[in-house]
Short mmCIF file of C-alpha atoms and ligand atoms in Angstrom, two decimals:
data_model
loop_
_atom_site.label_atom_id
_atom_site.label_comp_id
_atom_site.label_asym_id
_atom_site.label_seq_id
_atom_site.Cartn_x
_atom_site.Cartn_y
_atom_site.Cartn_z
CA MET P 1 61.82 37.83 26.70
CA ASN P 2 60.83 39.54 23.47
CA GLU P 3 63.30 40.46 20.77
CA GLN P 4 63.74 44.15 21.63
CA THR P 5 65.16 43.46 25.08
CA LYS P 6 68.83 42.75 25.64
CA GLY P 7 68.54 40.38 28.57
CA LEU P 8 68.39 36.59 28.60
CA PHE P 9 66.03 34.56 30.76
CA ILE P 10 67.30 31.09 31.72
CA THR P 11 65.24 28.81 33.94
CA PHE P 12 66.43 25.64 35.67
CA GLU P 13 64.11 22.71 36.26
CA GLY P 14 64.41 19.19 37.60
CA GLY P 15 63.46 16.87 40.42
CA GLU P 16 64.78 16.68 43.96
CA GLY P 17 68.56 16.49 44.25
CA ALA P 18 69.26 17.25 40.60
CA GLY P 19 71.90 19.81 41.58
CA LYS P 20 70.21 22.98 40.36
CA THR P 21 71.55 25.21 43.12
CA SER P 22 75.23 24.38 42.67
CA GLN P 23 74.98 24.49 38.88
CA ILE P 24 73.28 27.89 38.97
CA SER P 25 76.05 29.22 41.16
CA ARG P 26 78.76 27.91 38.78
CA LEU P 27 77.04 29.26 35.71
CA LYS P 28 76.66 32.62 37.41
CA ASP P 29 80.41 32.81 38.19
CA HIS P 30 81.31 31.82 34.65
CA LEU P 31 79.00 34.41 33.09
CA ILE P 32 80.29 37.14 35.40
CA SER P 33 83.87 36.24 34.46
CA LEU P 34 82.90 36.92 30.83
CA GLY P 35 81.58 40.36 31.78
CA HIS P 36 77.83 39.66 31.90
CA GLU P 37 75.53 41.10 34.52
CA VAL P 38 73.73 38.22 36.19
CA LEU P 39 70.75 37.99 38.51
CA VAL P 40 70.12 34.74 40.39
CA THR P 41 66.68 34.11 41.81
CA ARG P 42 64.35 31.26 42.71
CA GLU P 43 60.74 30.14 42.91
CA PRO P 44 58.61 30.07 44.88
CA GLY P 45 60.08 33.32 46.20
CA GLY P 46 62.37 36.06 44.91
CA THR P 47 60.45 39.00 46.44
CA PRO P 48 59.37 39.64 50.04
CA GLY P 49 55.71 38.92 49.16
CA ALA P 50 56.55 35.76 47.23
CA GLU P 51 58.82 34.54 50.05
CA ILE P 52 55.80 34.71 52.40
CA MET P 53 53.86 32.60 49.91
CA ARG P 54 56.83 30.23 49.70
CA HIS P 55 56.44 29.59 53.40
CA VAL P 56 52.69 28.97 53.05
CA LEU P 57 53.21 26.60 50.12
CA LEU P 58 56.21 24.60 51.36
CA SER P 59 54.98 24.22 54.94
CA GLY P 60 51.97 22.35 53.57
CA ALA P 61 49.55 24.98 54.94
CA ALA P 62 47.80 25.21 51.55
CA GLU P 63 47.76 21.47 50.90
CA ASN P 64 44.20 20.91 52.11
CA PHE P 65 42.84 23.41 49.62
CA GLY P 66 43.94 21.20 46.72
CA ALA P 67 46.34 21.39 43.80
CA GLU P 68 44.31 23.98 41.85
CA MET P 69 44.50 26.43 44.75
CA GLU P 70 48.22 25.69 45.09
CA ALA P 71 48.69 26.44 41.39
CA ILE P 72 46.95 29.80 41.85
CA LEU P 73 49.16 30.62 44.82
CA PHE P 74 52.35 29.66 42.94
CA ALA P 75 51.12 31.88 40.08
CA ALA P 76 50.41 34.78 42.46
CA ALA P 77 53.91 34.52 43.89
CA ARG P 78 55.29 34.33 40.34
CA ASN P 79 53.35 37.42 39.29
CA ASP P 80 55.03 39.47 42.01
CA HIS P 81 58.41 37.99 41.13
CA VAL P 82 58.10 38.69 37.38
CA GLU P 83 56.84 42.20 37.92
CA HIS P 84 59.33 43.35 40.53
CA VAL P 85 62.47 41.32 39.82
CA ILE P 86 62.59 39.34 36.57
CA ARG P 87 61.17 41.78 34.03
CA PRO P 88 63.13 44.81 35.34
CA ALA P 89 66.38 42.79 35.24
CA LEU P 90 65.73 41.65 31.66
CA LEU P 91 64.88 45.18 30.57
CA ASP P 92 68.19 46.19 32.11
CA GLY P 93 70.03 43.71 29.90
CA LYS P 94 70.84 41.20 32.64
CA ILE P 95 71.04 37.44 32.35
CA VAL P 96 68.47 36.05 34.78
CA LEU P 97 69.04 32.56 36.21
CA CYS P 98 65.89 31.33 37.90
CA ASP P 99 65.70 28.16 39.99
CA ARG P 100 62.31 26.70 38.92
CA PHE P 101 59.56 28.53 37.01
CA ILE P 102 56.38 27.70 35.04
CA ASP P 103 57.42 24.14 34.24
CA SER P 104 57.52 23.23 37.95
CA THR P 105 53.86 24.24 38.18
CA ARG P 106 53.08 22.24 35.03
CA VAL P 107 54.68 19.17 36.57
CA TYR P 108 54.04 19.40 40.32
CA GLN P 109 50.51 20.83 40.18
CA GLY P 110 49.62 19.79 36.60
CA VAL P 111 50.93 16.27 36.12
CA SER P 112 51.13 15.24 39.81
CA GLY P 113 48.20 17.32 41.11
CA LYS P 114 46.06 16.64 38.04
CA VAL P 115 45.29 20.30 37.42
CA GLU P 116 44.29 20.80 33.78
CA MET P 117 46.97 22.16 31.50
CA ALA P 118 44.53 24.61 29.87
CA PHE P 119 43.94 26.19 33.29
CA LEU P 120 47.70 26.43 33.98
CA LYS P 121 48.32 27.99 30.57
CA LYS P 122 45.80 30.73 31.36
CA LEU P 123 47.69 31.49 34.57
CA GLU P 124 50.98 31.53 32.62
CA ASP P 125 49.59 34.00 30.08
CA VAL P 126 48.49 36.38 32.80
CA VAL P 127 51.72 36.14 34.77
CA CYS P 128 54.43 35.91 32.12
CA GLU P 129 53.13 38.35 29.46
CA ASP P 130 56.44 39.26 27.78
CA ALA P 131 58.72 37.45 30.24
CA TRP P 132 58.93 33.89 28.92
CA PRO P 133 62.09 31.86 29.45
CA ASP P 134 64.51 31.97 26.52
CA ILE P 135 66.01 28.64 27.56
CA THR P 136 65.00 26.07 30.14
CA LEU P 137 67.76 23.76 31.34
CA LEU P 138 66.19 20.52 32.54
CA LEU P 139 68.62 18.76 34.87
CA ASP P 140 67.56 15.19 34.32
CA LEU P 141 68.50 12.56 36.87
CA ASP P 142 67.38 9.09 37.91
CA PRO P 143 64.96 9.84 40.82
CA GLU P 144 66.57 7.22 43.05
CA GLU P 145 69.91 8.99 42.72
CA GLY P 146 68.25 12.39 43.19
CA MET P 147 66.48 11.35 46.38
CA LYS P 148 69.73 9.96 47.80
CA ARG P 149 71.50 13.24 47.04
CA ALA P 150 68.64 15.31 48.54
CA ALA P 151 68.58 13.23 51.73
CA SER P 152 72.35 13.46 52.27
CA ARG P 153 72.25 17.22 51.69
CA ARG P 154 69.55 17.80 54.30
CA SER P 155 70.81 18.50 57.80
CA THR P 156 69.45 16.30 60.61
CA ASP P 157 67.28 19.03 62.12
CA GLU P 158 65.76 20.01 58.78
CA ALA P 159 62.51 18.30 57.86
CA PRO P 160 61.72 17.53 54.21
CA ASP P 161 59.28 20.04 52.69
CA ARG P 162 55.74 19.19 51.57
CA PHE P 163 56.90 18.16 48.09
CA GLU P 164 60.10 16.36 49.14
CA LYS P 165 58.08 13.91 51.24
CA GLU P 166 56.59 12.27 48.18
CA ALA P 167 57.66 8.76 47.26
CA LEU P 168 60.00 7.54 44.57
CA LYS P 169 57.13 6.61 42.23
CA GLU P 170 55.94 10.21 42.37
CA GLN P 171 59.43 11.44 41.52
CA GLU P 172 59.40 9.14 38.50
CA THR P 173 56.06 10.60 37.37
CA ARG P 174 57.56 14.07 37.67
CA ARG P 175 60.68 13.15 35.73
CA ASN P 176 58.51 11.83 32.88
CA GLY P 177 56.37 14.97 33.12
CA PHE P 178 59.40 17.23 32.65
CA LEU P 179 60.73 15.08 29.82
CA SER P 180 57.44 15.17 27.96
CA ILE P 181 57.21 18.99 28.20
CA ALA P 182 60.81 19.12 26.94
CA GLU P 183 59.81 16.94 23.99
CA GLU P 184 56.87 19.25 23.19
CA GLU P 185 58.93 22.43 23.45
CA GLN P 186 62.26 21.42 22.00
CA GLY P 187 63.15 24.96 20.99
CA ARG P 188 63.13 26.21 24.57
CA PHE P 189 64.30 23.12 26.45
CA LYS P 190 67.82 21.74 26.77
CA VAL P 191 67.84 18.41 28.55
CA ILE P 192 71.04 18.05 30.58
CA ASP P 193 72.26 14.71 31.89
CA ALA P 194 72.68 15.59 35.60
CA SER P 195 74.46 12.37 36.58
CA GLY P 196 78.16 12.25 37.33
CA ASP P 197 80.35 14.86 38.94
CA VAL P 198 79.55 18.57 39.16
CA ASP P 199 82.27 19.61 36.70
CA ALA P 200 80.98 17.29 34.01
CA VAL P 201 77.41 18.55 34.44
CA ALA P 202 78.63 22.18 34.44
CA ALA P 203 80.45 21.53 31.15
CA ARG P 204 77.27 20.10 29.59
CA ILE P 205 75.32 23.17 30.71
CA TRP P 206 77.97 25.53 29.39
CA THR P 207 77.87 23.95 25.92
CA GLU P 208 74.15 24.76 25.68
CA VAL P 209 74.36 28.24 27.17
CA ALA P 210 77.37 29.23 25.04
CA THR P 211 75.49 28.21 21.89
CA THR P 212 72.54 30.40 22.85
CA LEU P 213 74.79 33.34 23.75
CA LYS P 214 76.50 33.12 20.37
CA GLU P 215 73.14 32.91 18.58
CA ARG P 216 72.11 36.12 20.36
CA GLY P 217 75.38 37.85 19.58
CA LEU P 218 76.42 37.90 23.25
CA ALA P 219 79.94 37.12 24.51
CA ALA P 220 80.47 33.41 25.16
CA GLY P 221 84.21 33.36 25.86
P1 TYD H 1 62.98 24.07 47.06
O1 TYD H 1 63.37 23.97 48.48
O2 TYD H 1 63.32 25.31 46.32
O3 TYD H 1 63.45 22.75 46.39
P2 TYD H 1 64.30 22.29 45.17
O4 TYD H 1 65.71 22.28 45.64
O5 TYD H 1 63.74 20.94 44.88
O6 TYD H 1 64.06 23.26 44.01
O7 TYD H 1 61.42 23.80 47.04
C1 TYD H 1 60.58 24.13 46.05
C2 TYD H 1 59.48 23.07 46.03
O8 TYD H 1 58.30 23.65 45.49
C3 TYD H 1 59.85 21.89 45.16
O9 TYD H 1 59.56 20.69 45.84
C4 TYD H 1 58.94 22.02 43.97
C5 TYD H 1 57.78 22.82 44.47
N1 TYD H 1 57.16 23.69 43.45
C6 TYD H 1 55.90 23.41 42.99
O10 TYD H 1 55.27 22.44 43.43
N2 TYD H 1 55.33 24.24 42.05
C7 TYD H 1 55.97 25.32 41.55
O11 TYD H 1 55.43 26.06 40.70
C8 TYD H 1 57.29 25.62 42.04
C9 TYD H 1 58.04 26.82 41.54
C10 TYD H 1 57.86 24.77 43.00
#
C-alpha cells in the first residue's frame, strides 16, 4: 500500500500443507492482542463474486481453457477482492492478512502453467494499482513433508482440489518458483522455514512481522 495509508498488507504464500491457515490465525490473534485491527482473507475468494470464481477454478471447470485463461480468471477474482475488501481495509488502517495473492498466480499459472511473466505483470498492474503487498511471508517447506501434512488434514470424504492433485515433482517446481521470486524481490519477501512445530514457525513469523511494524512506527509489543 502506498505511503499515505496507515494499513499494512501482508500476504502468505507457499505450497500445499505449508501451514498458512494456522499461522495466519495465530498472527491475527497476536496482532489483535496488541491492539491492531486485523482483516483475514484468502484467494481465490474473499468476496461473494470471487468465491463463485473460486468454485469454478478449484473444481477444475476452467482447466480445459488453459493456464492463460485461468490466470485471467484468478485476476478477475482478485480485482473484485482488492476493490471491495482489501483496499477499503487498508484505507481504514487495518492490517490485512491474505492467504495467497499475486505470487500464487506467478507460480501456479506462470511457472507451472508456462504463462509468460510479462502477461501476468500486466494483469497485476491492472488489479493491484495501489494495493501491493508490503510483506510476503513465504512459508517454505520440503514438498514431501507438505504433501503428507495436506493429505492427513483432508477428511476422507473430501477430494483433493484441481491443484492439489499434482505430483511431487510439480510441488518441487513450485517451491523453486516461489524461492526464485523471493530472491528477485528480497525487499518484499521474508522466507520462513515452515518445518517443525507450529509454535516455532509462529515465532519465526513474528520476528519478521515485528521488525516491519517497528519500521512503520506501529506497535509491536
Ligand atoms: P486452497 O484450498 O485455498 O489451498 P491452500 O491451502 O493450498 O492455499 O486452494 C487454493 C488453490 O488455488 C491452491 O492449490 C493454489 C491455487 N491458486 C492458483 O493456482 N493461482 C492463484 O492465483 C491462487 C490465488 C491460487
